[in-house]
PDB file of C-alpha atoms in Angstrom:
ATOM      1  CA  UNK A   5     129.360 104.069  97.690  1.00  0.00           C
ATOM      2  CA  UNK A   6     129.568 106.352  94.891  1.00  0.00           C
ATOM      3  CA  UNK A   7     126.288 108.464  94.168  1.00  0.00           C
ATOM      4  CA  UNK A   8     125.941 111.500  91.266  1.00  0.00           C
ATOM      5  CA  UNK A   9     124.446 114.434  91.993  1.00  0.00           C
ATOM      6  CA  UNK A  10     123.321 117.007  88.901  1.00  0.00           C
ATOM      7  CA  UNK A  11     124.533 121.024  90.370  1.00  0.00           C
ATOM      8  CA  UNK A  12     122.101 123.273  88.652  1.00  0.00           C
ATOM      9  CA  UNK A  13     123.047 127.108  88.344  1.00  0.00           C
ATOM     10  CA  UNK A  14     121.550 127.902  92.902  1.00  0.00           C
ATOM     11  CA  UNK A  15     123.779 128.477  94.990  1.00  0.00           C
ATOM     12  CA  UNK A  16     123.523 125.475  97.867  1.00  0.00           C
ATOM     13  CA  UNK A  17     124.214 126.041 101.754  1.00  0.00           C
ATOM     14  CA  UNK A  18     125.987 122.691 102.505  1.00  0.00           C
ATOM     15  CA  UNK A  19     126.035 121.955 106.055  1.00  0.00           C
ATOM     16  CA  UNK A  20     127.690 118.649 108.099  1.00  0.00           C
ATOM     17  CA  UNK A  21     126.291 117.192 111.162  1.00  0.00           C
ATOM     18  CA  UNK A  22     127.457 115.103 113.659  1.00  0.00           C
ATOM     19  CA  UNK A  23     125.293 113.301 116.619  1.00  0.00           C
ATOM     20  CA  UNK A  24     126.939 112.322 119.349  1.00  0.00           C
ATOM     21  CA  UNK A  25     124.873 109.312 120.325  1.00  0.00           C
ATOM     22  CA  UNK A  26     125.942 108.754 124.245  1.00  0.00           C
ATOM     23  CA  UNK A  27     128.013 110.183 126.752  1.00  0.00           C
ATOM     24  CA  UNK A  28     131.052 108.395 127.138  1.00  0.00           C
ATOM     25  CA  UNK A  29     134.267 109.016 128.927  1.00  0.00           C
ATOM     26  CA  UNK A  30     137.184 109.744 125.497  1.00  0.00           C
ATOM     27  CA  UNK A  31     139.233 106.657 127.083  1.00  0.00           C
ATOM     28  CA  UNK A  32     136.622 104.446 126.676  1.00  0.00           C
ATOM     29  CA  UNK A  33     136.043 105.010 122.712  1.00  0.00           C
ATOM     30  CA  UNK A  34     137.906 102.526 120.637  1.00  0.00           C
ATOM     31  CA  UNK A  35     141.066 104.531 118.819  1.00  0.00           C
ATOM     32  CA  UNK A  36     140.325 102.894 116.000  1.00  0.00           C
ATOM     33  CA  UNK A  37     136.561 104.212 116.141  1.00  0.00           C
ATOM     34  CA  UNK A  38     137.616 107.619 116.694  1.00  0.00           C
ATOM     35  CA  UNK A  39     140.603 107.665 114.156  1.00  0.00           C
ATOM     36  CA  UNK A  40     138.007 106.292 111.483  1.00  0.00           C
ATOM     37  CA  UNK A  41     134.817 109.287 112.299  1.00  0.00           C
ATOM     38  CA  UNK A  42     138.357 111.761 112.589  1.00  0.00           C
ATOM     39  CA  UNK A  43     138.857 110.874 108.729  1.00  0.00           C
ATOM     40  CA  UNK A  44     135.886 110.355 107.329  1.00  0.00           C
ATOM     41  CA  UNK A  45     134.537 114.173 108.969  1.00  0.00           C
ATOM     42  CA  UNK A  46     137.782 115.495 107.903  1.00  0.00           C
ATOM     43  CA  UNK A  47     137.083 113.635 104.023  1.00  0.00           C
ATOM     44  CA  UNK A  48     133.497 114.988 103.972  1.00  0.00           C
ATOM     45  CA  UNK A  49     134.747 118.817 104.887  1.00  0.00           C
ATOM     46  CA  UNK A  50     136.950 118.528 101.737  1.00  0.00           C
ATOM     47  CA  UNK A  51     134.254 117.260  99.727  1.00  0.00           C
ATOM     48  CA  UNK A  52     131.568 119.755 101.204  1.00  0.00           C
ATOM     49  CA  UNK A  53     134.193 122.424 100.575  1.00  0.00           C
ATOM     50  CA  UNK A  54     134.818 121.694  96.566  1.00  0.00           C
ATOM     51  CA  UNK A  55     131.441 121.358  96.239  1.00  0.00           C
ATOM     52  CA  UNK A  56     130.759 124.687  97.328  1.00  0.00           C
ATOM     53  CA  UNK A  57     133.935 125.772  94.952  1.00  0.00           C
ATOM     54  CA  UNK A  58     131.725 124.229  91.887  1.00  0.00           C
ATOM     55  CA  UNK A  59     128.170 125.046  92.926  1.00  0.00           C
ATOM     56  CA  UNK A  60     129.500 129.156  92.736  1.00  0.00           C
ATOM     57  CA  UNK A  61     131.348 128.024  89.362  1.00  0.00           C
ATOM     58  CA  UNK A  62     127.790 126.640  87.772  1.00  0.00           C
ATOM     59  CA  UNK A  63     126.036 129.685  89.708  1.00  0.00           C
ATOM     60  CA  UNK A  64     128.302 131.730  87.742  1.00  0.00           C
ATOM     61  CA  UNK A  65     128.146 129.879  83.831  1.00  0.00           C
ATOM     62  CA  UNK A  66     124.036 131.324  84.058  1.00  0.00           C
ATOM     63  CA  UNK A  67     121.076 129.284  83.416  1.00  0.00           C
ATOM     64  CA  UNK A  68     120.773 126.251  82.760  1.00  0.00           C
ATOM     65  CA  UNK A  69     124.440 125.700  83.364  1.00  0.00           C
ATOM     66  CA  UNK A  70     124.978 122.405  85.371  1.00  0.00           C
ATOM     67  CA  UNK A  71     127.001 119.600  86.509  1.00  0.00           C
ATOM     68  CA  UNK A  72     127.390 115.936  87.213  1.00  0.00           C
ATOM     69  CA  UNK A  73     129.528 115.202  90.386  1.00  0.00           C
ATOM     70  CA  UNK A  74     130.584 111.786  91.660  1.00  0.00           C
ATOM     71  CA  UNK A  75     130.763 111.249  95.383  1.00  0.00           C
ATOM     72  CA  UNK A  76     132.383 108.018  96.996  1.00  0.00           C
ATOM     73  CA  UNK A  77     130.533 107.955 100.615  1.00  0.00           C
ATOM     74  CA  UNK A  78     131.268 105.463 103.307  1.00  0.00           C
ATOM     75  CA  UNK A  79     129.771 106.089 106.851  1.00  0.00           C
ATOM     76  CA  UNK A  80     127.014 108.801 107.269  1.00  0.00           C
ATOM     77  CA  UNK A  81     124.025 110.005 105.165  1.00  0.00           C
ATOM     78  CA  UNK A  82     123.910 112.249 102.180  1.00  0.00           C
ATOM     79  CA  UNK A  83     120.754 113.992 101.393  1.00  0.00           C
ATOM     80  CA  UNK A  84     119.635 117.400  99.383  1.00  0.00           C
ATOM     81  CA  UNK A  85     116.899 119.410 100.698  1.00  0.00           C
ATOM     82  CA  UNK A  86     115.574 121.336  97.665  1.00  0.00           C
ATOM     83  CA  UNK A  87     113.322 123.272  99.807  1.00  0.00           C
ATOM     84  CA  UNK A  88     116.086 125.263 100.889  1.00  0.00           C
ATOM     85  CA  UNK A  89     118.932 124.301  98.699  1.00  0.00           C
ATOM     86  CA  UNK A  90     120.954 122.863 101.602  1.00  0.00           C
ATOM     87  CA  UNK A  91     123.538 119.966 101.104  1.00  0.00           C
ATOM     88  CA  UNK A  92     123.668 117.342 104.232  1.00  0.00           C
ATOM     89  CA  UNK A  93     125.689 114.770 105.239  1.00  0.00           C
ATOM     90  CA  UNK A  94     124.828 113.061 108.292  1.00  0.00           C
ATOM     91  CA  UNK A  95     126.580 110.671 110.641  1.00  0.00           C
ATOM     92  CA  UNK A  96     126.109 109.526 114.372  1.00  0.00           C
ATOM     93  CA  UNK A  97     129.030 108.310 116.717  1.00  0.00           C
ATOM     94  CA  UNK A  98     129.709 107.727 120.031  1.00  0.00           C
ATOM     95  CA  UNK A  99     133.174 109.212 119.857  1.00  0.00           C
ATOM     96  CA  UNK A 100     133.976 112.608 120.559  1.00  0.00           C
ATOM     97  CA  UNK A 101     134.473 114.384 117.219  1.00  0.00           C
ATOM     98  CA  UNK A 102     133.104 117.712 118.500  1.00  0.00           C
ATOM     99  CA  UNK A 103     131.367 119.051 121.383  1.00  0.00           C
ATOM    100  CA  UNK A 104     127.938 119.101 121.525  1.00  0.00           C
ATOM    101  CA  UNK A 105     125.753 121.843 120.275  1.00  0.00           C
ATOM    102  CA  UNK A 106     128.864 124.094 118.754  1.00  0.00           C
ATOM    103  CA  UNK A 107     128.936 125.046 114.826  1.00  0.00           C
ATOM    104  CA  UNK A 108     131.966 126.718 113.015  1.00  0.00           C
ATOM    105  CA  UNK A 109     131.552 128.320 109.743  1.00  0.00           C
ATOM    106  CA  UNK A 110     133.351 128.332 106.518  1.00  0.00           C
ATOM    107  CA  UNK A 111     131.724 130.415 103.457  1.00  0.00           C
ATOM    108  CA  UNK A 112     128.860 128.170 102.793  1.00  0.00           C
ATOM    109  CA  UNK A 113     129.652 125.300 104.686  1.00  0.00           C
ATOM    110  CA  UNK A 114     128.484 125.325 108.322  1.00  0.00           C
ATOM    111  CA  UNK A 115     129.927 122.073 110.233  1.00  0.00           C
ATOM    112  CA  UNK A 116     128.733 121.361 114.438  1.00  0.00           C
ATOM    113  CA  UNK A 117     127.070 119.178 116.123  1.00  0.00           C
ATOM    114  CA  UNK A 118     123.426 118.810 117.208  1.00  0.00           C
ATOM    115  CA  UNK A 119     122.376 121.693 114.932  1.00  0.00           C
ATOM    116  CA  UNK A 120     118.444 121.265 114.789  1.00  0.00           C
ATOM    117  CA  UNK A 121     117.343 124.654 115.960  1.00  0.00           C
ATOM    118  CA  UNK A 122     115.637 127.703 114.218  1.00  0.00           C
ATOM    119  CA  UNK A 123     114.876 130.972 115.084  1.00  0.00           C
ATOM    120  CA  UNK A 124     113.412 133.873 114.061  1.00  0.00           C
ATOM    121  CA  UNK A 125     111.716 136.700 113.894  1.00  0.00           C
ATOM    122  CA  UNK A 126     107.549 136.644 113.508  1.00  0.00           C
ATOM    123  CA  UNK A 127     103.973 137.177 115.000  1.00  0.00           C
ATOM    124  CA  UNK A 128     102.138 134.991 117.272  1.00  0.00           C
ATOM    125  CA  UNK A 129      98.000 136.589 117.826  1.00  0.00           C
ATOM    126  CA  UNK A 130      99.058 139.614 115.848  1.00  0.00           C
ATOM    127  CA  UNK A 131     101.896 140.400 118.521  1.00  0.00           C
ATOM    128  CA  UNK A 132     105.397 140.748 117.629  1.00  0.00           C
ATOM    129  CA  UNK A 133     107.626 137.921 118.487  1.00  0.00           C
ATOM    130  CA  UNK A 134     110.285 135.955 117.995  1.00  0.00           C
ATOM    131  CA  UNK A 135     110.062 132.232 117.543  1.00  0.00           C
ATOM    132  CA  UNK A 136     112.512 129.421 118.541  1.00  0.00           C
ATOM    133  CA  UNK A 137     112.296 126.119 117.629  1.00  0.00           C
ATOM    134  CA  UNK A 138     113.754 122.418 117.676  1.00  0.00           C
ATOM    135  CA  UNK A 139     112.666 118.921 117.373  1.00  0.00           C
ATOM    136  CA  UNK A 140     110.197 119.061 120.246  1.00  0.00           C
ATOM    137  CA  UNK A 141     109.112 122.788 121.110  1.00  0.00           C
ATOM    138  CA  UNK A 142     107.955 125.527 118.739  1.00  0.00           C
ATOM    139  CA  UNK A 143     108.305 128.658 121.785  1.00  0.00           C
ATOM    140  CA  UNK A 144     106.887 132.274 121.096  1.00  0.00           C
ATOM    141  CA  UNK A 145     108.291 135.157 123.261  1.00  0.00           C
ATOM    142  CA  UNK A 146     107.602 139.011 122.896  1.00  0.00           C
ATOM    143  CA  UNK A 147     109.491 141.309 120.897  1.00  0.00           C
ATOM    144  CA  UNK A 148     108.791 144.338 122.174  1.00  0.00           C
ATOM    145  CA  UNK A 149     111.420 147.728 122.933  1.00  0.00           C
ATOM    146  CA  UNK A 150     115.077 148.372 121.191  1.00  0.00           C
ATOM    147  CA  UNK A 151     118.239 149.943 123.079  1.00  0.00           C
ATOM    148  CA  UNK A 152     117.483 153.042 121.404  1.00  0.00           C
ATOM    149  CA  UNK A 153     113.687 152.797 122.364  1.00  0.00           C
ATOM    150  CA  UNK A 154     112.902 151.108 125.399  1.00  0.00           C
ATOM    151  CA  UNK A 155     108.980 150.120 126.320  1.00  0.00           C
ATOM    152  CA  UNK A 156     107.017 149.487 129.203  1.00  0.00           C
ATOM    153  CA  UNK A 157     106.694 146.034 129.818  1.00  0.00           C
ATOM    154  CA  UNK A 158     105.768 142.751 132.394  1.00  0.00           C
ATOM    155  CA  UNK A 159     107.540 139.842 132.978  1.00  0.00           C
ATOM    156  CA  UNK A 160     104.439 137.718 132.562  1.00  0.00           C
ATOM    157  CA  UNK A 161     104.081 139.009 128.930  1.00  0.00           C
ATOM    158  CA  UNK A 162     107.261 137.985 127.665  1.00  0.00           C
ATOM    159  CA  UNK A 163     106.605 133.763 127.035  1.00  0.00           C
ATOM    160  CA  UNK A 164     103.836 134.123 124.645  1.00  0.00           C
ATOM    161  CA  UNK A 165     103.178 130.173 124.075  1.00  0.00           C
ATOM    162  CA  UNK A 166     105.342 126.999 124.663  1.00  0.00           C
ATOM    163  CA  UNK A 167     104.269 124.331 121.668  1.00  0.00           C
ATOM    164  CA  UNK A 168     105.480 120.865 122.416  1.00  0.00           C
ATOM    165  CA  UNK A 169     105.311 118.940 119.446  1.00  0.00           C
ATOM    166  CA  UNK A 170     105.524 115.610 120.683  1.00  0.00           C
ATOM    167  CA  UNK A 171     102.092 115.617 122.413  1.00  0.00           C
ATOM    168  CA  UNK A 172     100.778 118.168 120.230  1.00  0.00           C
ATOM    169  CA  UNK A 173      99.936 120.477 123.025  1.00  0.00           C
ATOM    170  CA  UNK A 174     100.347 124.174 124.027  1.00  0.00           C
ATOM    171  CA  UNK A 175     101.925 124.481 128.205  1.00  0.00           C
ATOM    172  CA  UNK A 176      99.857 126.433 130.443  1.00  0.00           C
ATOM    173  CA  UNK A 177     101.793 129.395 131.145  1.00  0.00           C
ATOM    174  CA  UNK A 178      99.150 131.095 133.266  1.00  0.00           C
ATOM    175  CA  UNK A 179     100.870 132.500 136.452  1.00  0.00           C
ATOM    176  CA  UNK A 180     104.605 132.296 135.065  1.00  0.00           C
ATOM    177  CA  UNK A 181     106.245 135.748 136.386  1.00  0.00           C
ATOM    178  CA  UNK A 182     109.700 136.074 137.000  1.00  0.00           C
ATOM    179  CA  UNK A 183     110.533 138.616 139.577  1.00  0.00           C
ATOM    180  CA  UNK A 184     114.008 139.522 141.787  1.00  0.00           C
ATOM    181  CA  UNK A 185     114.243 138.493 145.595  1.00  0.00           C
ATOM    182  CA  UNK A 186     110.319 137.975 145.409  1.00  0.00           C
ATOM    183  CA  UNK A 187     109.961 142.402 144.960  1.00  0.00           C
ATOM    184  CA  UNK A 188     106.812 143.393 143.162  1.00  0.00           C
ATOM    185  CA  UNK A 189     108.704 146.195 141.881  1.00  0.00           C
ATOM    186  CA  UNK A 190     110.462 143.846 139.579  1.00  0.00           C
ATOM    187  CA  UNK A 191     108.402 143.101 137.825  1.00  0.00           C
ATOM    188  CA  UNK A 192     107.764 145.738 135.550  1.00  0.00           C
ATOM    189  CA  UNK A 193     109.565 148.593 133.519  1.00  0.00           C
ATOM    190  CA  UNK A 194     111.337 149.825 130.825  1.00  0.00           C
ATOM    191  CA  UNK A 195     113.590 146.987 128.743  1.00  0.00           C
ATOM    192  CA  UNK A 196     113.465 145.849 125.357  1.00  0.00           C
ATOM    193  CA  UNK A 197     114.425 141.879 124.099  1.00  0.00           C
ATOM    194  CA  UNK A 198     116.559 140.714 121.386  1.00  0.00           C
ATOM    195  CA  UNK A 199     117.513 137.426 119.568  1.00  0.00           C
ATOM    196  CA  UNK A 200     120.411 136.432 119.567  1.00  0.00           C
ATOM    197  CA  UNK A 201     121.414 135.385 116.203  1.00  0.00           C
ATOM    198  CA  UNK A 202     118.364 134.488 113.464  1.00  0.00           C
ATOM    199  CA  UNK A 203     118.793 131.325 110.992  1.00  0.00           C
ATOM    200  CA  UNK A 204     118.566 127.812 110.999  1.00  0.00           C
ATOM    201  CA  UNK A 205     121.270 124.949 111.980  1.00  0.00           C
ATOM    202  CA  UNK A 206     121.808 126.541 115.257  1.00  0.00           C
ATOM    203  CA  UNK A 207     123.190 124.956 117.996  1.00  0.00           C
ATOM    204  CA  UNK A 208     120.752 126.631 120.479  1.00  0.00           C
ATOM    205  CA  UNK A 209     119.010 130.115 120.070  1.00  0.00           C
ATOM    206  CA  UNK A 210     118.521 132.747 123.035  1.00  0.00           C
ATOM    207  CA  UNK A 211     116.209 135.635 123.780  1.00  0.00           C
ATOM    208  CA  UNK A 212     117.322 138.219 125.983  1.00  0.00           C
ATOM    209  CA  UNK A 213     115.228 140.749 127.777  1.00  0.00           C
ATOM    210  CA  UNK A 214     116.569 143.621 129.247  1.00  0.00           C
ATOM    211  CA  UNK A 215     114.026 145.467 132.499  1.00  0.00           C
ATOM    212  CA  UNK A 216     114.990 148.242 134.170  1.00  0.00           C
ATOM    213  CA  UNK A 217     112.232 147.827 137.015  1.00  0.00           C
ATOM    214  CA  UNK A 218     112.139 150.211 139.919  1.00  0.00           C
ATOM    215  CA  UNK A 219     113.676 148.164 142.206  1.00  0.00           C
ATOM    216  CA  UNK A 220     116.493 146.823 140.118  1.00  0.00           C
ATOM    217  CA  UNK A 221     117.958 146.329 136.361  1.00  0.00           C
ATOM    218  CA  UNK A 222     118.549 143.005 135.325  1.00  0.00           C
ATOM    219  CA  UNK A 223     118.571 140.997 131.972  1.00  0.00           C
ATOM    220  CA  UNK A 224     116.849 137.256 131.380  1.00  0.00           C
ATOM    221  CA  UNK A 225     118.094 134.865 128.766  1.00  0.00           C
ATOM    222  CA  UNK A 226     115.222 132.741 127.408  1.00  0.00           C
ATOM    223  CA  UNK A 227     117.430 129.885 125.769  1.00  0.00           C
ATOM    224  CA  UNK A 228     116.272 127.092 123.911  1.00  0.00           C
ATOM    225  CA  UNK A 229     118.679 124.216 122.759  1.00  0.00           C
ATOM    226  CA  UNK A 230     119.106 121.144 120.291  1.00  0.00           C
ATOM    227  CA  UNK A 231     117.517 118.046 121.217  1.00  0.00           C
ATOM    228  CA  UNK A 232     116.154 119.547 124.648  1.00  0.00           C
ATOM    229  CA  UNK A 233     112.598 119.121 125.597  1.00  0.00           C
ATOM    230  CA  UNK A 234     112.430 122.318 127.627  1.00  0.00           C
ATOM    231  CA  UNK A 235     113.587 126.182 128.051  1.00  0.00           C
ATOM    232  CA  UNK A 236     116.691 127.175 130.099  1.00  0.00           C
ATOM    233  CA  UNK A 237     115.929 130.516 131.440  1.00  0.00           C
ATOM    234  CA  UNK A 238     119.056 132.508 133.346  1.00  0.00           C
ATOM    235  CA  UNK A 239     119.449 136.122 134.380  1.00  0.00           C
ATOM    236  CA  UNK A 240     121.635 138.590 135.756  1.00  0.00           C
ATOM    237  CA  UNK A 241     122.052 142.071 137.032  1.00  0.00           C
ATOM    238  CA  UNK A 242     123.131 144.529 134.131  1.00  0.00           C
TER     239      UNK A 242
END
C-alpha cells in the first residue's frame, strides 16, 4: 500500500511500536512469521530513519518549504498525530521482535515495545507532584525535597490520588502507609522524591522517594508500567 504524506517545515518525533499480543514460548512462533515482522520492523526503521533525514532538510529550506513522500506499507498502521508532531507506525505480533516494555533511541526516532506511558511533572490540589500515566491509571504522587534540600515528610503523603480510567473512579487511599518491620519510626523524616525520566512513549515511569526516618534510611520506587492496571511499589535500604 503506497500512501503520500505532505512534510511541512516542523520537525516530527517519529516513533515505532510493536505489541506483543500473547505470551508464547519463541519455538512455538512460525519462522516464517517471525522472519516476515523481523523485515518488515527492520524496513519501517529505514523508512522512519530517512524520514527524519528529510523532515530536518524541509525544517531547514524555512517556511512554507515542504514535501511529498511516497510510502509502500504492508503489515502495521501508519498514522500522524499533529497534536504533537509525532510519526507512528503500528503493528501487533505474537512473535518475539523485542521484549516487552524496552525503547532504544536513535535521534528522533524512538523504537520499543508497549510504549503507552507518560510522565511528568505537575500539581494535583495546588500540591506539587508528579504525574504518571497509561491506558488505565492517571496516578499523582508528591514532589516534595531535592538531594541538596531534603524535607520533612510521611509516607502516607506521598500517593496523592490513583485515577483509574476504565471505571472512571478515584481508589481510596485512606490508610495506605508504608513503614519498615512494622516501626513507627519509619515512617517519617527527611527524604526528597524524584522521577525518573519525564516524556512520553515510555516503557514504564518510576518515582523514587528517598526517607531517612529515625529508625532507618531506605528508598521506595513508585513504578507504573504499560498496559498494567495497577502500581508496583519496591524499596530498599540506601
Amino acid at each position: 500500500m503506497k500512501k503520500g504524506i505532505a512534510l511541512i517545515s516542523a520537525i516530527i518525533l517519529i516513533g515505532i511500536t510493536i505489541v506483543a499480543v500473547g505470551i508464547i514460548y519463541n519455538s512455538a512462533v512460525p519462522i516464517v512469521k517471525k522472519l516476515q515482522i523481523s523485515g518488515e520492523t527492520e524496513k519501517m526503521k529505514q523508512v522512519f530513519n530517512k524520514l527524519d533525514e528529510i523532515v530536518i532538510d524541509v525544517a531547514s529550506g524555512g517556511k512554507g518549504t515542504r514535501r511529498t513522500v511516497y510510502l509502500t506499507m504492508g503489515l502495521g498502521r501508519l498514522w500522524l498525530n499533529s497534536s504533537d508532531n509525532s510519526l507512528y507506525w503500528k503493528t501487533e505480533t505474537s512473535a518475539k521482535v523485542v521484549s516487552p516494555r524496552t525503547q532504544q533511541k536513535t535521534g528522533n526516532l524512538i523504537f520499543g515495545s508497549n510504549l503507552e506511558t507518560y510522565a511528568n511533572e505537575t500539581q494535583y490540589n495546588g500540591t506539587d507532584a508528579y504525574v504518571l500515566e497509561n491506558e488505565h491509571l492517571r496516578v499523582y504522587i508528591r514532589k516534595t525535597g531535592s538531594p541538596q534540600n531534603p524535607e520533612h515528610y510521611k509516607t502516607s503523603d506521598l500517593l496523592l490520588s490513583v485515577y483509574n480510567k476504565d471505571i472512571r473512579k478515584s481508589l481510596d487511599l485512606d490508610g495506605l502507609e508504608i513503614s519498615i518491620d512494622s516501626n513507627p519510626l519509619s515512617v517519617s523524616g527527611q527524604g526528597y522524591t524524584v522521577l525518573s525520566e519525564k516524556g512520553k512513549n515510555l516503557p514504564y515511569a518510576t518515582v523514587t522517594a528517598y526517607m531517612s526516618s529515625g529508625y532507618i534510611d531506605y528508598y521506595i520506587n513508585f513504578t507504573l508500567e504499560s498496559g498494567e492496571d495497577f502500581i508496583i511499589i519496591r524499596g530498599g535500604l540506601t
